[in-house]
CSV table of C-alpha atoms in Angstrom, one decimal:
chain,number,residue,atom,x,y,z
D,1,MET,CA,0.0,0.0,0.0
D,2,SER,CA,2.1,2.9,1.2
D,3,LYS,CA,4.9,1.3,-0.8
D,4,THR,CA,3.5,2.7,-4.0
D,5,ILE,CA,3.6,6.2,-2.5
D,6,LYS,CA,7.1,5.7,-1.2
D,7,ALA,CA,8.3,4.2,-4.5
D,8,THR,CA,6.8,7.1,-6.4
D,9,ALA,CA,8.4,9.7,-4.1
D,10,ASP,CA,11.8,8.0,-4.3
D,11,ASP,CA,11.6,7.9,-8.0
D,12,ILE,CA,10.8,11.6,-8.3
D,13,TRP,CA,13.4,12.5,-5.7
D,14,LYS,CA,16.1,10.5,-7.6
D,15,ASN,CA,15.3,11.4,-11.1
D,16,LYS,CA,13.3,14.6,-11.4
D,17,VAL,CA,14.6,16.9,-8.7
D,18,GLU,CA,17.5,19.3,-9.0
D,19,LYS,CA,19.4,19.1,-5.8
D,20,ILE,CA,21.3,21.8,-4.0
D,21,ASN,CA,23.8,21.6,-1.2
D,22,SER,CA,21.8,21.3,2.0
D,23,GLU,CA,24.2,23.4,4.0
D,24,LEU,CA,23.9,26.2,1.5
D,25,PHE,CA,20.2,26.0,1.8
D,26,THR,CA,20.3,25.9,5.6
D,27,LEU,CA,22.6,28.9,5.9
D,28,THR,CA,20.6,30.9,3.3
D,29,TYR,CA,17.4,30.3,5.3
D,30,GLY,CA,19.2,31.1,8.5
D,31,SER,CA,20.4,34.5,7.1
D,32,VAL,CA,16.9,35.3,6.0
D,33,VAL,CA,15.5,34.7,9.5
D,34,ALA,CA,18.4,36.6,11.1
D,35,GLN,CA,17.8,39.5,8.7
D,36,LEU,CA,14.1,39.6,9.5
D,37,CYS,CA,14.9,39.6,13.2
D,38,ARG,CA,17.1,42.6,12.7
D,39,ASP,CA,14.5,44.3,10.4
D,40,PHE,CA,11.7,43.9,12.9
D,41,HIS,CA,13.9,44.8,15.9
D,42,ASN,CA,13.5,41.3,17.4
D,43,ASP,CA,9.7,41.6,17.4
D,44,TYR,CA,9.3,37.8,17.0
D,45,VAL,CA,5.6,37.8,16.5
D,46,GLN,CA,6.1,40.0,13.4
D,47,VAL,CA,9.0,37.8,12.3
D,48,ASN,CA,6.7,34.7,12.5
D,49,ALA,CA,4.0,36.5,10.5
D,50,GLN,CA,6.5,37.6,7.8
D,51,LEU,CA,7.9,34.1,7.5
D,52,GLU,CA,4.4,32.8,7.1
D,53,ARG,CA,3.6,35.3,4.4
D,54,MET,CA,6.8,34.5,2.5
D,55,GLY,CA,5.9,30.8,2.8
D,56,PHE,CA,2.4,31.4,1.6
D,57,ASN,CA,3.7,33.0,-1.6
D,58,ILE,CA,6.1,30.1,-2.1
D,59,GLY,CA,3.3,27.6,-1.4
D,60,ILE,CA,0.9,28.9,-4.1
D,61,ARG,CA,3.6,28.4,-6.7
D,62,LEU,CA,5.2,25.3,-5.3
D,63,ILE,CA,2.0,23.4,-5.5
D,64,GLU,CA,2.0,23.7,-9.3
D,65,ASP,CA,5.6,22.5,-9.5
D,66,PHE,CA,4.5,19.6,-7.2
D,67,LEU,CA,1.6,18.6,-9.4
D,68,ALA,CA,3.6,18.9,-12.5
D,69,ARG,CA,6.3,16.6,-11.2
D,70,THR,CA,3.9,14.1,-9.6
D,71,GLY,CA,1.0,14.2,-12.0
D,72,LEU,CA,-1.4,13.8,-9.1
D,73,GLY,CA,-5.0,15.0,-9.1
D,74,ARG,CA,-7.0,16.0,-6.1
D,75,CYS,CA,-7.0,13.9,-3.0
D,76,GLN,CA,-10.3,12.3,-2.0
D,77,SER,CA,-9.9,12.6,1.7
D,78,PHE,CA,-8.0,14.6,4.3
D,79,LYS,CA,-6.2,11.4,5.3
D,80,GLU,CA,-5.0,11.0,1.8
D,81,THR,CA,-3.8,14.6,1.8
D,82,ALA,CA,-1.8,14.0,5.0
D,83,GLU,CA,-0.1,11.0,3.4
D,84,VAL,CA,0.7,12.9,0.2
D,85,VAL,CA,2.0,16.0,2.0
D,86,SER,CA,4.4,14.0,4.2
D,87,LYS,CA,5.5,11.1,2.0
D,88,ILE,CA,5.6,12.9,-1.3
D,89,GLY,CA,5.6,16.7,-0.6
D,90,PHE,CA,8.2,16.9,2.1
D,91,LYS,CA,10.2,14.0,0.5
D,92,ILE,CA,10.7,15.6,-2.9
D,93,PHE,CA,11.3,19.2,-1.7
D,94,LEU,CA,13.2,18.6,1.6
D,95,ASN,CA,14.1,14.9,1.5
D,96,VAL,CA,12.5,14.2,4.9
D,97,VAL,CA,9.4,12.3,5.7
D,98,PRO,CA,7.6,13.7,8.7
D,99,LEU,CA,5.5,11.3,10.7
D,100,VAL,CA,1.7,11.8,10.4
D,101,THR,CA,0.3,11.3,13.8
D,102,ASN,CA,-2.1,12.5,16.5
D,103,TRP,CA,-5.3,12.4,14.4
D,104,SER,CA,-8.2,13.9,16.1
D,105,GLY,CA,-11.4,11.9,16.4
D,106,ASP,CA,-13.2,13.6,13.6
D,107,GLY,CA,-10.3,13.1,11.1
D,108,LYS,CA,-9.9,16.9,10.6
D,109,GLN,CA,-6.7,17.5,12.5
D,110,PHE,CA,-3.3,15.8,12.5
D,111,SER,CA,0.3,16.6,13.3
D,112,LEU,CA,3.4,16.3,11.2
D,113,VAL,CA,6.3,15.4,13.4
D,114,LEU,CA,9.7,16.2,11.9
D,115,GLU,CA,12.5,14.1,13.2
D,116,GLU,CA,15.0,16.1,11.2
D,117,ASN,CA,14.4,19.6,10.1
D,118,PRO,CA,16.8,20.7,7.3
D,119,LEU,CA,15.9,24.3,8.0
D,120,ALA,CA,17.1,24.2,11.6
D,121,GLU,CA,20.4,22.5,11.3
D,122,PHE,CA,23.3,24.3,13.2
D,123,VAL,CA,20.7,26.7,14.6
D,124,GLU,CA,20.7,28.1,18.1
D,125,LEU,CA,18.1,30.6,19.1
D,126,PRO,CA,19.3,33.8,20.7
D,127,GLN,CA,19.9,33.4,24.4
D,128,ASP,CA,17.2,35.7,25.5
D,129,ASP,CA,14.1,34.1,26.8
D,130,LYS,CA,12.0,36.1,24.4
D,131,ALA,CA,13.2,34.3,21.3
D,132,SER,CA,12.7,30.8,22.6
D,133,ARG,CA,9.2,31.7,23.7
D,134,ALA,CA,8.0,33.7,20.7
D,135,LEU,CA,10.0,32.8,17.6
D,136,TRP,CA,8.9,29.8,15.5
D,137,TYR,CA,12.1,29.6,13.5
D,138,SER,CA,10.8,27.4,10.7
D,139,ASN,CA,7.5,29.2,10.3
D,140,VAL,CA,8.0,29.5,6.6
D,141,LEU,CA,6.8,25.9,6.4
D,142,VAL,CA,3.5,26.9,7.9
D,143,GLY,CA,3.0,29.4,5.1
D,144,VAL,CA,4.0,26.9,2.4
D,145,LEU,CA,1.5,24.3,3.7
D,146,LYS,CA,-1.3,26.9,3.9
D,147,GLY,CA,-0.6,28.4,0.5
D,148,ALA,CA,-0.2,25.0,-1.3
D,149,LEU,CA,-3.3,23.5,0.3
D,150,GLN,CA,-5.4,26.5,-0.3
D,151,MET,CA,-4.7,26.3,-4.0
D,152,VAL,CA,-6.2,22.8,-4.1
D,153,GLN,CA,-9.3,24.2,-2.3
D,154,LEU,CA,-8.4,23.1,1.2
D,155,GLU,CA,-8.6,25.8,3.8
D,156,VAL,CA,-6.4,24.7,6.7
D,157,ASP,CA,-5.1,26.2,9.9
D,158,VAL,CA,-1.5,25.4,10.3
D,159,ALA,CA,0.8,26.2,13.2
D,160,PHE,CA,3.9,25.0,15.0
D,161,VAL,CA,3.1,23.5,18.4
D,162,LYS,CA,6.6,22.3,19.3
D,163,ASP,CA,10.1,22.9,18.1
D,164,VAL,CA,13.3,21.2,19.3
D,165,LEU,CA,15.0,24.6,19.0
D,166,ARG,CA,12.9,25.8,21.9
D,167,GLY,CA,13.9,22.8,24.0
D,168,ASP,CA,10.8,20.7,23.2
D,169,ASP,CA,11.1,17.0,22.7
D,170,ALA,CA,10.1,17.1,19.0
D,171,THR,CA,9.3,19.5,16.2
D,172,GLU,CA,5.6,19.3,15.5
D,173,ILE,CA,3.3,21.1,13.0
D,174,ARG,CA,-0.4,20.9,13.6
D,175,LEU,CA,-2.8,21.0,10.6
D,176,LYS,CA,-6.5,21.6,11.0
D,177,LEU,CA,-9.0,21.4,8.1
D,178,ILE,CA,-11.3,24.3,8.3
D,179,LYS,CA,-13.3,23.6,5.1
D,180,VAL,CA,-13.1,22.4,1.6
D,181,LEU,CA,-13.5,25.4,-0.6
D,182,ARG,CA,-15.9,25.1,-3.5
D,183,ASP,CA,-14.7,25.5,-7.0
D,184,GLU,CA,-15.9,28.6,-8.7
D,185,VAL,CA,-18.6,28.1,-11.3
D,186,PRO,CA,-19.4,30.3,-14.2
D,187,ALA,CA,-21.9,33.1,-13.7
D,188,GLY,CA,-25.4,31.8,-13.7
D,189,GLU,CA,-24.5,28.2,-13.0
D,190,ASP,CA,-25.0,28.0,-9.3
E,1,MET,CA,-4.4,17.2,-40.0
E,2,THR,CA,-4.2,20.5,-38.4
E,3,ILE,CA,-4.1,22.1,-35.0
E,4,TYR,CA,-6.2,25.2,-34.9
E,5,SER,CA,-5.9,26.8,-31.6
E,6,PHE,CA,-5.0,26.5,-27.9
E,7,TRP,CA,-7.1,27.9,-25.0
E,8,MET,CA,-6.5,28.2,-21.3
E,9,PHE,CA,-9.0,29.0,-18.6
E,10,ASP,CA,-8.2,29.7,-15.0
E,11,ARG,CA,-10.0,28.6,-11.9
E,12,HIS,CA,-12.1,31.8,-11.9
E,13,CYS,CA,-13.5,30.6,-15.2
E,14,ASN,CA,-11.7,33.4,-17.1
E,15,CYS,CA,-10.0,32.8,-20.4
E,16,ILE,CA,-6.3,33.6,-19.7
E,17,TYR,CA,-4.7,32.6,-22.9
E,18,THR,CA,-5.7,32.0,-26.5
E,19,ARG,CA,-3.5,31.2,-29.4
E,20,GLU,CA,-5.0,30.7,-32.9
E,21,TRP,CA,-2.6,29.5,-35.6
E,22,THR,CA,-4.9,30.2,-38.4
E,23,ARG,CA,-7.8,32.5,-39.1
E,24,SER,CA,-9.9,29.7,-40.5
E,25,SER,CA,-10.3,28.1,-37.1
E,26,PRO,CA,-13.8,26.8,-36.8
E,27,LEU,CA,-14.5,28.7,-33.7
E,28,VAL,CA,-13.7,32.1,-35.2
E,29,PRO,CA,-16.3,33.4,-37.5
E,30,SER,CA,-15.0,35.3,-40.5
E,31,HIS,CA,-16.4,38.6,-39.4
E,32,SER,CA,-14.3,38.4,-36.2
E,33,SER,CA,-12.0,41.2,-37.4
E,34,HIS,CA,-14.3,43.7,-35.9
E,35,SER,CA,-15.4,41.5,-33.0
E,36,SER,CA,-14.7,43.6,-30.0
E,37,VAL,CA,-12.6,46.6,-29.2
E,38,SER,CA,-11.5,45.3,-25.9
E,39,SER,CA,-10.1,42.1,-27.3
E,40,THR,CA,-7.7,43.9,-29.7
E,41,SER,CA,-6.3,46.1,-26.9
E,42,SER,CA,-5.3,43.1,-24.9
E,43,ALA,CA,-3.8,41.2,-27.8
E,44,THR,CA,-0.2,40.2,-27.3
E,45,THR,CA,2.4,40.7,-30.0
E,46,LEU,CA,3.6,37.6,-31.7
E,47,PRO,CA,7.2,36.4,-32.0
E,48,ALA,CA,8.6,37.4,-35.5
E,49,GLY,CA,7.6,35.0,-38.2
E,50,ALA,CA,4.6,33.4,-36.4
E,51,ILE,CA,1.2,33.3,-37.9
E,52,GLY,CA,-2.2,33.7,-36.3
E,53,THR,CA,-3.1,35.6,-33.2
E,54,VAL,CA,-2.4,35.5,-29.5
E,55,ASN,CA,-5.0,36.5,-26.9
E,56,ALA,CA,-7.3,38.0,-29.5
E,57,SER,CA,-10.4,36.1,-28.6
E,58,ASN,CA,-10.3,35.8,-24.8
E,59,GLN,CA,-13.4,37.9,-24.2
E,60,ASN,CA,-15.5,36.9,-27.2
E,61,ASP,CA,-18.4,34.5,-27.3
E,62,SER,CA,-16.4,31.7,-28.7
E,63,ALA,CA,-14.3,31.6,-25.6
E,64,LYS,CA,-17.4,31.6,-23.4
E,65,LEU,CA,-19.1,28.9,-25.4
E,66,LEU,CA,-16.1,26.7,-25.4
E,67,PHE,CA,-15.7,27.1,-21.7
E,68,GLY,CA,-19.3,26.3,-21.1
E,69,ALA,CA,-19.1,23.2,-23.3
E,70,LEU,CA,-16.0,21.9,-21.5
E,71,PHE,CA,-17.4,22.7,-18.1
E,72,SER,CA,-20.6,20.9,-18.7
E,73,LEU,CA,-19.0,17.9,-20.4
E,74,ARG,CA,-16.5,17.6,-17.6
E,75,ASN,CA,-19.3,17.7,-15.0
E,76,ILE,CA,-21.2,15.0,-16.9
E,77,ALA,CA,-18.1,12.8,-17.1
E,78,ASN,CA,-17.4,13.2,-13.4
E,79,LYS,CA,-21.0,12.3,-12.6
E,80,LEU,CA,-21.2,9.3,-14.9
E,81,GLY,CA,-18.1,7.5,-14.2
E,82,THR,CA,-16.8,8.2,-10.8
E,83,LEU,CA,-17.2,5.4,-8.3
E,84,PRO,CA,-18.6,6.3,-4.9
E,85,PHE,CA,-15.8,7.3,-2.7
E,86,ASN,CA,-14.7,4.7,-0.1
E,87,GLU,CA,-12.6,6.0,2.8
E,88,ASP,CA,-10.7,2.7,3.2
E,89,THR,CA,-9.6,2.1,-0.3
E,90,SER,CA,-8.3,5.7,-0.7
E,91,VAL,CA,-5.5,5.1,1.8
E,92,THR,CA,-4.5,1.8,0.4
E,93,ASP,CA,-4.4,3.2,-3.1
E,94,PRO,CA,-3.5,6.8,-2.8
E,95,LEU,CA,-2.0,7.2,-6.2
E,96,ALA,CA,-5.1,6.0,-8.0
E,97,ILE,CA,-6.5,9.4,-7.9
E,98,HIS,CA,-7.1,9.2,-11.6
E,99,ARG,CA,-9.9,6.7,-11.0
E,100,LYS,CA,-12.0,9.8,-11.5
E,101,ASN,CA,-13.7,9.7,-14.9
E,102,SER,CA,-12.4,12.8,-16.5
E,103,LEU,CA,-13.1,14.4,-19.9
E,104,LYS,CA,-10.4,13.9,-22.4
E,105,SER,CA,-11.8,15.1,-25.7
E,106,PHE,CA,-14.9,15.5,-27.7
E,107,ALA,CA,-15.3,15.7,-31.5
E,108,THR,CA,-17.7,17.2,-33.9
E,109,GLY,CA,-17.8,16.9,-37.7
E,110,LYS,CA,-15.2,19.6,-38.2
E,111,TYR,CA,-13.0,19.6,-35.1
E,112,ARG,CA,-11.9,17.9,-32.0
E,113,ALA,CA,-11.4,19.5,-28.6
E,114,HIS,CA,-8.6,18.0,-26.5
E,115,PHE,CA,-9.1,18.7,-22.8
E,116,MET,CA,-7.1,18.5,-19.6
E,117,GLU,CA,-7.9,19.9,-16.2
E,118,THR,CA,-5.3,20.3,-13.4
E,119,ALA,CA,-5.9,19.8,-9.7
E,120,LEU,CA,-5.9,23.6,-9.3
E,121,GLY,CA,-8.8,23.9,-11.7
E,122,LEU,CA,-6.9,25.2,-14.8
E,123,TYR,CA,-8.4,24.1,-18.1
E,124,PHE,CA,-6.1,23.4,-21.0
E,125,CYS,CA,-7.8,22.9,-24.4
E,126,ILE,CA,-6.5,22.3,-27.9
E,127,LEU,CA,-8.8,22.5,-30.9
E,128,SER,CA,-7.7,20.4,-33.8
E,129,ASP,CA,-8.9,18.6,-36.9
E,130,PRO,CA,-11.1,15.6,-35.9
E,131,ASN,CA,-8.5,13.2,-37.3
E,132,VAL,CA,-5.9,14.2,-34.8
E,133,ALA,CA,-5.4,11.4,-32.2
E,134,ASP,CA,-5.1,11.8,-28.5
E,135,LEU,CA,-3.1,14.9,-27.4
E,136,GLN,CA,-3.2,14.2,-23.6
E,137,ILE,CA,0.6,14.0,-23.4
E,138,VAL,CA,0.9,17.3,-25.2
E,139,LEU,CA,-1.5,19.0,-22.8
E,140,LYS,CA,0.5,17.6,-19.9
E,141,ASP,CA,3.7,18.9,-21.4
E,142,LEU,CA,2.1,22.3,-21.9
E,143,TYR,CA,1.3,22.3,-18.2
E,144,ALA,CA,4.4,20.8,-16.7
E,145,ASP,CA,7.0,22.2,-19.0
E,146,VAL,CA,5.7,25.4,-20.5
E,147,TYR,CA,3.2,26.8,-17.9
E,148,VAL,CA,5.1,25.8,-14.8
E,149,ASN,CA,8.5,27.0,-16.1
E,150,HIS,CA,7.4,30.2,-17.8
E,151,VAL,CA,4.5,31.3,-15.6
E,152,VAL,CA,4.7,29.7,-12.2
E,153,LYS,CA,8.5,29.9,-11.8
E,154,ASN,CA,8.5,33.4,-13.3
E,155,SER,CA,8.3,35.7,-10.3
E,156,ALA,CA,7.4,38.6,-12.5
E,157,SER,CA,4.2,36.8,-13.5
E,158,ASP,CA,1.0,36.4,-11.6
E,159,VAL,CA,-0.2,32.9,-10.8
E,160,ASP,CA,-3.7,33.9,-9.9
E,161,PHE,CA,-5.0,36.2,-12.6
E,162,PRO,CA,-7.4,39.1,-12.0
E,163,ALA,CA,-10.4,39.2,-14.3
E,164,GLU,CA,-9.6,40.0,-17.9
E,165,GLU,CA,-5.9,39.7,-17.3
E,166,VAL,CA,-4.1,37.3,-19.7
E,167,ILE,CA,-0.8,35.6,-20.0
E,168,GLY,CA,1.2,37.9,-22.3
E,169,ASN,CA,4.7,36.8,-21.4
E,170,GLU,CA,6.8,36.2,-24.5
E,171,SER,CA,8.7,33.2,-23.3
E,172,PHE,CA,5.4,31.4,-22.6
E,173,VAL,CA,4.1,32.3,-26.1
E,174,ARG,CA,7.3,31.0,-27.6
E,175,GLY,CA,7.2,27.9,-25.5
E,176,VAL,CA,3.7,27.0,-26.5
E,177,ASP,CA,4.5,27.7,-30.2
E,178,GLN,CA,7.6,25.6,-30.1
E,179,LEU,CA,5.8,22.6,-28.6
E,180,ILE,CA,2.8,22.8,-30.8
E,181,THR,CA,4.3,23.6,-34.1
E,182,ALA,CA,6.8,20.7,-33.7
E,183,LEU,CA,4.0,18.2,-33.5
E,184,PRO,CA,3.5,16.0,-36.6
E,185,ALA,CA,-0.2,16.8,-36.3
E,186,PHE,CA,0.4,20.5,-36.8
E,187,ALA,CA,1.4,20.3,-40.4
């Protein structure tokens, strides 16, 4: 079953993705965050928001690249979405496969637990308490997920709930399906 | 065999790109030279040496009728052939998303419309002579190679088009032309 997903993702990762040096990637992202912290005078709430906005703009384009590479159509259930996001999405763009877990009873909320986070390698948050309480260092991922899913008509609420950088035991992103947006229909059709 | 034209509609049901390779396309009536003032103002200039028009018919009735026909046929296809969704099988077979019965083409006496829809709700449509065989692969290439590379990855270009805005970007126009004019069916 999930073999097919994994095999597809591996194949795409091996043959259809241009790779860049992961340290270069990590350091580039790090300097973006550091620059934002300077720009917003360490107002981490604003930094989070800005990272999310940047991610959103990435997400709405990344989804097209994702679909073009994978040839997938729309998912039929949120469970399927979760599998595709973690096993194919994260795999082909970041080469990690977060664990899909903590499903809520109604099947509308789940968590992605990242064992490794390529964005946060070598990173230490500033020593002040403020940063470790307020800053979600990898918040760009939240925006990417929101943007990408919104383009396939899924309105989701995404947020970090844990980050190893803050001293938590894991890095966890929580996704909550708010609603499935309806496709627009031509005037006079509804 | 001939390929007459290529049409793109976005998820807001607007026509965002038209490319007609010949003026004798079945969808364009011969009096279309004076069709509408607004359409000529939005027309995009062609690469040197190319024939036909780009973005000249986005707002005219042909575009609307074509969209309506595709939209309805697509809905009929989805309704007719899609199996009732079963929560259990979807997880075991997540890549069989194409089990959906989707519209691929329809033909009339004088032309065939080849159709593809992406998960984001973009419609791609090529109008050709009825003898032209399946062009699904070409439509996929237009999406994955031309659209993604020249529009999505082009940060100067929108991805969500405001009403009446069209894709006028030259590298996209060139990319589409290269792909289509190289087809054996284009001759």
